[in-house]
Short mmCIF file of C-alpha atoms in Angstrom, two decimals:
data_model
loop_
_atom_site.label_atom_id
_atom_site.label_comp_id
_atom_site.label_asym_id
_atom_site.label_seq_id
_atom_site.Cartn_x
_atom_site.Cartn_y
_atom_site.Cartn_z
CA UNK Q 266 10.40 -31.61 24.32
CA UNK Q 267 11.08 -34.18 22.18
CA UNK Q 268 8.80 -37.89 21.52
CA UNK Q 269 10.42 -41.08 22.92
CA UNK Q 270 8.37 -44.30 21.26
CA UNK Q 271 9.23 -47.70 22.43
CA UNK Q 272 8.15 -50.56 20.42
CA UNK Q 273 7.84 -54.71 20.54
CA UNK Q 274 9.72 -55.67 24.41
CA UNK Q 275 10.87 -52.49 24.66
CA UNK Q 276 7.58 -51.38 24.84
CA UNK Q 277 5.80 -54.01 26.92
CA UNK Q 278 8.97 -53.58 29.29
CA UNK Q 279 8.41 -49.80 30.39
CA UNK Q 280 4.61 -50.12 29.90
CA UNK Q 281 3.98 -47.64 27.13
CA UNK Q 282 4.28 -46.96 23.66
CA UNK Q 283 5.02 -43.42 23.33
CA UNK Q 284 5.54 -40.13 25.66
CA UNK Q 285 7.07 -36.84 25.45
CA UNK Q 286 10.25 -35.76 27.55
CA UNK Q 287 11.52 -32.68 28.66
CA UNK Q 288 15.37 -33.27 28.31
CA UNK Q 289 18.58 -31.52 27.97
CA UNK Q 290 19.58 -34.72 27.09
CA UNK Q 291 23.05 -33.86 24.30
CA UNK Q 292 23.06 -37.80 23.02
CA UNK Q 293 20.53 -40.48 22.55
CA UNK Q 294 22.89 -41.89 25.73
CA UNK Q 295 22.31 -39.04 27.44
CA UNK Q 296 19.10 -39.73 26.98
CA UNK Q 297 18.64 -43.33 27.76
CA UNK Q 298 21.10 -42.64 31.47
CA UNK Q 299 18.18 -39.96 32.32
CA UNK Q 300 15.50 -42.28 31.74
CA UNK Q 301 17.29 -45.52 33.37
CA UNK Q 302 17.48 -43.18 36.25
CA UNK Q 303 13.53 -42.68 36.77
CA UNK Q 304 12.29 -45.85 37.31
CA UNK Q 305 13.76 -49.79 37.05
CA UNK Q 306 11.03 -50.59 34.35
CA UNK Q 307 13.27 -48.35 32.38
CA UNK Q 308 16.25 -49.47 33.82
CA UNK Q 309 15.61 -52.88 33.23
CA UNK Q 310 14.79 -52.24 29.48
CA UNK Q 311 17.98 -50.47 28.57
CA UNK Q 312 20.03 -52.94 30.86
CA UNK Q 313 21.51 -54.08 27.77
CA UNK Q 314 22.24 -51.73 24.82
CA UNK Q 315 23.94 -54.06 22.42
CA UNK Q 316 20.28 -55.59 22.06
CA UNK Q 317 18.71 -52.38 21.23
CA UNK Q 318 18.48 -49.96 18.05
CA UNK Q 319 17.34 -46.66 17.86
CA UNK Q 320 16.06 -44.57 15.10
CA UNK Q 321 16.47 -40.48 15.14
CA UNK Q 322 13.15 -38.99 13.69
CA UNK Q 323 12.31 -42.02 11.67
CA UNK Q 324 16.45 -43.10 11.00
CA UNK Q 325 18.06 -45.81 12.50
CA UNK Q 326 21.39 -43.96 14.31
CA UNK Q 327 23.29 -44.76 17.60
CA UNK Q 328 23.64 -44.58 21.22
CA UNK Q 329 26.20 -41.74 20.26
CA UNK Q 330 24.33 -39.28 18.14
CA UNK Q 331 23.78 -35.94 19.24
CA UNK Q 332 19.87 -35.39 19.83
CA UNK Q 333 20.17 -31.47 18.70
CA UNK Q 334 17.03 -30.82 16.20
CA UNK Q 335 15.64 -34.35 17.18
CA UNK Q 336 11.94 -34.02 17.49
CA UNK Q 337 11.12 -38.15 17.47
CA UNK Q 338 13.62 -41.15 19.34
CA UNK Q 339 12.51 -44.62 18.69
CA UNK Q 340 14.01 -47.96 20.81
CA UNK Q 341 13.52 -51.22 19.66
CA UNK Q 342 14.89 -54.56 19.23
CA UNK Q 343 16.40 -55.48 16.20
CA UNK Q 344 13.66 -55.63 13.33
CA UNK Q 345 12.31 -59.22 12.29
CA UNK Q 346 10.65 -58.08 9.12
CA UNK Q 347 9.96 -60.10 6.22
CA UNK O 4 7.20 -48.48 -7.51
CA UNK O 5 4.46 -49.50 -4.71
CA UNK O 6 5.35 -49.92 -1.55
CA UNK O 7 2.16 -51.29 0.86
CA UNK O 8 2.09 -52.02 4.39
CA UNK O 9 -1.24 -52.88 5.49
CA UNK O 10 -2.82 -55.38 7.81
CA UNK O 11 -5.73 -56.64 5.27
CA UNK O 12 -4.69 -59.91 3.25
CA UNK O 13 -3.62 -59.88 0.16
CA UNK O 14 -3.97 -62.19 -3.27
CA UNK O 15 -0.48 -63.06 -4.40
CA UNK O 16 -1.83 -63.87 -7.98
CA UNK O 17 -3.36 -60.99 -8.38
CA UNK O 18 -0.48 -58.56 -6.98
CA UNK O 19 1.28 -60.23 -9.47
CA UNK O 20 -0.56 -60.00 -12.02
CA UNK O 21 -1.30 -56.34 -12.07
CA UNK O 22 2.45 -56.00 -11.39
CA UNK O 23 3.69 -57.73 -14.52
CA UNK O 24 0.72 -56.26 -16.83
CA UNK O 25 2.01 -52.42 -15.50
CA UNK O 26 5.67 -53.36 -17.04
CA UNK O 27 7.54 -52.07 -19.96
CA UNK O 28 10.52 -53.64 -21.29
CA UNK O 29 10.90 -56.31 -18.68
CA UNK O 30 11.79 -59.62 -20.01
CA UNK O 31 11.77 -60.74 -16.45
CA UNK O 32 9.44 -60.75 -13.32
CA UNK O 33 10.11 -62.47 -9.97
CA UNK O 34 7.97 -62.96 -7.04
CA UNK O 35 8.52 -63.99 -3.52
CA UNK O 36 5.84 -64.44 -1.00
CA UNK O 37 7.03 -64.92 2.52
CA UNK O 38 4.40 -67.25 4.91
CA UNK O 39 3.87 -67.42 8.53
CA UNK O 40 5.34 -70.67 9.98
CA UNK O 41 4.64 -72.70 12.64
CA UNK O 42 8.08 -73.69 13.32
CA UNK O 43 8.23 -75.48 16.57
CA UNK O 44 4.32 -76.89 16.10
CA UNK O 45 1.18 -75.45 17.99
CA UNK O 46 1.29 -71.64 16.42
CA UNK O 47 -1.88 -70.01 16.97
CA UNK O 48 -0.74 -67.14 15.98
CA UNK O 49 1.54 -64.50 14.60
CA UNK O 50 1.73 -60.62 16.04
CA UNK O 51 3.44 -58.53 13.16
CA UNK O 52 4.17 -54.90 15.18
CA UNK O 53 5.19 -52.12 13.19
CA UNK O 54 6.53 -48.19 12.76
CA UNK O 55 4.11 -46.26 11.28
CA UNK O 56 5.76 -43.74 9.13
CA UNK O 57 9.49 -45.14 9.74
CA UNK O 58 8.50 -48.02 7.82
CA UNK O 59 6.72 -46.62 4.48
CA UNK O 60 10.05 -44.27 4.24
CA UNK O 61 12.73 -47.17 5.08
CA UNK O 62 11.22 -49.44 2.63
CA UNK O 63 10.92 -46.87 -0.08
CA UNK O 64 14.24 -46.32 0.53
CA UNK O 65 15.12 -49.48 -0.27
CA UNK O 66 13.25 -50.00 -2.92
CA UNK O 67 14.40 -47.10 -4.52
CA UNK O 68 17.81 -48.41 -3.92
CA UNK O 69 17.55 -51.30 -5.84
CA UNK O 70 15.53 -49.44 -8.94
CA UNK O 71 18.41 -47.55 -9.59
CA UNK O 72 20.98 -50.34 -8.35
CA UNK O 73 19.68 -53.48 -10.41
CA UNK O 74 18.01 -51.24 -13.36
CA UNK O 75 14.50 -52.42 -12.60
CA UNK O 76 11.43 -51.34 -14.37
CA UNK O 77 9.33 -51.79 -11.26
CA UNK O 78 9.49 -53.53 -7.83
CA UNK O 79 6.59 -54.27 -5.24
CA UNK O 80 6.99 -54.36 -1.81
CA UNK O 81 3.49 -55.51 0.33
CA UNK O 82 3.93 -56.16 4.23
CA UNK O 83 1.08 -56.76 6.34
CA UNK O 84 0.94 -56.10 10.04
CA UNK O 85 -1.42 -56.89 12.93
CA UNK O 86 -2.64 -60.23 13.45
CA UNK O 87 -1.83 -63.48 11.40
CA UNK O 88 -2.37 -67.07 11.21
CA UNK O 89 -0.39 -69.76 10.23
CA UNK O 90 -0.10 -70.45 6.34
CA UNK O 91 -1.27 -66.94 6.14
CA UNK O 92 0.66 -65.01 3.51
CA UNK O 93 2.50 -61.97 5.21
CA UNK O 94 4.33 -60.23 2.89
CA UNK O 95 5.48 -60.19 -1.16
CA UNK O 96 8.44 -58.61 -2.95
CA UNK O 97 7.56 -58.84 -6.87
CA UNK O 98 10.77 -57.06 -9.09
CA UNK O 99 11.02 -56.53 -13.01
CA UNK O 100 14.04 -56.22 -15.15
CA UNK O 101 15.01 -56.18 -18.95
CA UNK O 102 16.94 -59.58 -17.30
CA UNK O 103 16.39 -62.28 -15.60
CA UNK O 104 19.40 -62.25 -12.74
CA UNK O 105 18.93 -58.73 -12.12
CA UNK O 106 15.41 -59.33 -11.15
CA UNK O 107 16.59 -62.29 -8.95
CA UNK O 108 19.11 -60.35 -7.29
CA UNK O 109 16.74 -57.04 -6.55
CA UNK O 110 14.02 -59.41 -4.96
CA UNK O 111 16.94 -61.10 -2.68
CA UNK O 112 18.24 -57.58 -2.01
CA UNK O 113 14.92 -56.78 -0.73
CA UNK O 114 14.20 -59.70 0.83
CA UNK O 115 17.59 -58.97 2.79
CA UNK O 116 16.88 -55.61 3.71
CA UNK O 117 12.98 -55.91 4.77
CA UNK O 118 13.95 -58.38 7.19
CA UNK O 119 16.80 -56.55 9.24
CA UNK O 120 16.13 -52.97 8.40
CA UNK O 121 12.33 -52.35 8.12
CA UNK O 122 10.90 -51.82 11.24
CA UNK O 123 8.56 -54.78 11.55
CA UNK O 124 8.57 -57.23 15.05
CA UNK O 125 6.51 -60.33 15.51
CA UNK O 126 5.28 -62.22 18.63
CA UNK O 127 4.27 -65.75 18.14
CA UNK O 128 1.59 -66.75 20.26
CA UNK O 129 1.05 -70.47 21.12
CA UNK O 130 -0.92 -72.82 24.05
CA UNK O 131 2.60 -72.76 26.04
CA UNK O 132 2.62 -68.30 26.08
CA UNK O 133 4.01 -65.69 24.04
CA UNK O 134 7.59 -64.78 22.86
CA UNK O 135 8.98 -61.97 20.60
CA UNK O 136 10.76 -63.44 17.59
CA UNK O 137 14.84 -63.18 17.93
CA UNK O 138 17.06 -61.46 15.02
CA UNK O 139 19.65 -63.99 13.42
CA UNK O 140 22.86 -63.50 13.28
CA UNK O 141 22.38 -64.68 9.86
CA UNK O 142 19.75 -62.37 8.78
CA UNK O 143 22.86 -59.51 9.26
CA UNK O 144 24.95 -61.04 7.99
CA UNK O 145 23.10 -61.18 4.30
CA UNK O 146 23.61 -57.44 4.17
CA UNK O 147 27.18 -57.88 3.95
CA UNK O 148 26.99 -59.18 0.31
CA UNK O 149 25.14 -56.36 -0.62
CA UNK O 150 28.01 -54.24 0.54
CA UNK O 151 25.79 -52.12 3.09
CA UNK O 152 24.78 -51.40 6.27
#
């Protein structure tokens, strides 16, 4: 099981701001093909990857990281702090 | 170092203040304040989403970054989320160095890095709807001359 939180569009897009997913899921893009295939809410907000980041338990990564040990994946848009 | 991220408001003056009055062997402090802005007119107002946890450690990080980087004898970092009007403050960087350019530098190092890699978002609401707040290209771009990703 591992957490999956979505924030800012990404969030308001699949309607939720956090749930847990069973997964065998070896990459974050692994991950992100399984959950495109569920439903088009997700679909439509991973249409576009090159306008998304993810962190790996609290660390920005990539599409391309392995998600072995992961307990926490975060997707957002890029950050507007400051 | 003191890193806050908080939605209550804040006084700038007296952040700074107690900052400068907590330094030893800084000849120089420098302060920025960033301020929500009504930049196309009718603002009513500003949504600042965040990651709990992600962000305390990412800024940290940074911060502890430019301690050792610049050779700082402190550095602030406050951030509010939640909900914001215009002119309202939203967040402060204050740094402190034996010199003057190094303290310059660290707060425009953080400055760089707290708006691309902290995990802060903001919504602007106005009479016409809402909208989530683009990156710049720009805003990447700054952490090239910093040498980092």
């Amino acid at each position: 099981m591992i957490d999956v939180l979505y924030f800012a569009w990404v969030r308001e897009r699949i309607g939720l701001p956090k749930e847990r997913v069973e997964t065998a899921a070896a990459t974050v893009a692994d991950l992100v093909a399984e959950l495109s295939a569920r439903e088009e809410r997700y679909a439509a907000a991973f249409a576009d990857l090159s306008a998304l980041k993810v962190a790996l338990d609290q660390e920005l990564s990539d599409f391309d990281a392995p998600l072995a040990g992961v307990r926490e994946v975060a997707f957002f848009p890029p950050m507007t702090g400051g | 170092m003191s890193v806050r991220v908080d939605p209550a408001p804040f006084d700038a003056g007296a952040e700074l203040n107690r900052f400068a009055a907590a330094q030893t062997g800084a000849g120089a402090v420098v302060s920025f304040t960033g301020v929500v802005r009504d930049v196309a007119g009718g603002l009513l107002e500003m949504q600042i989403e965040h990651y709990p946890g992600m962000t305390e450690k990412a800024i940290a990080a940074m911060v502890d970054t430019a301690l050792d980087r610049f050779g700082l004898t402190g550095a602030l970092v406050i951030h509010r989320h939640g909900v914001l009007g215009p002119d309202d403050p939203i967040m402060m960087v204050a740094t402190a160095a034996p010199h003057r350019k190094d303290a310059f530098a660290a707060a425009e190092f953080l400055m760089d890095y707290l708006k691309s890699r902290a995990p802060f978002w903001k919504k602007e609401v106005t009479g016409d709807g809402t909208g989530w707040v683009a990156s710049k290209d720009e805003d990447e771009e700054a952490l090239d001359r910093w040498g980092g990703a």
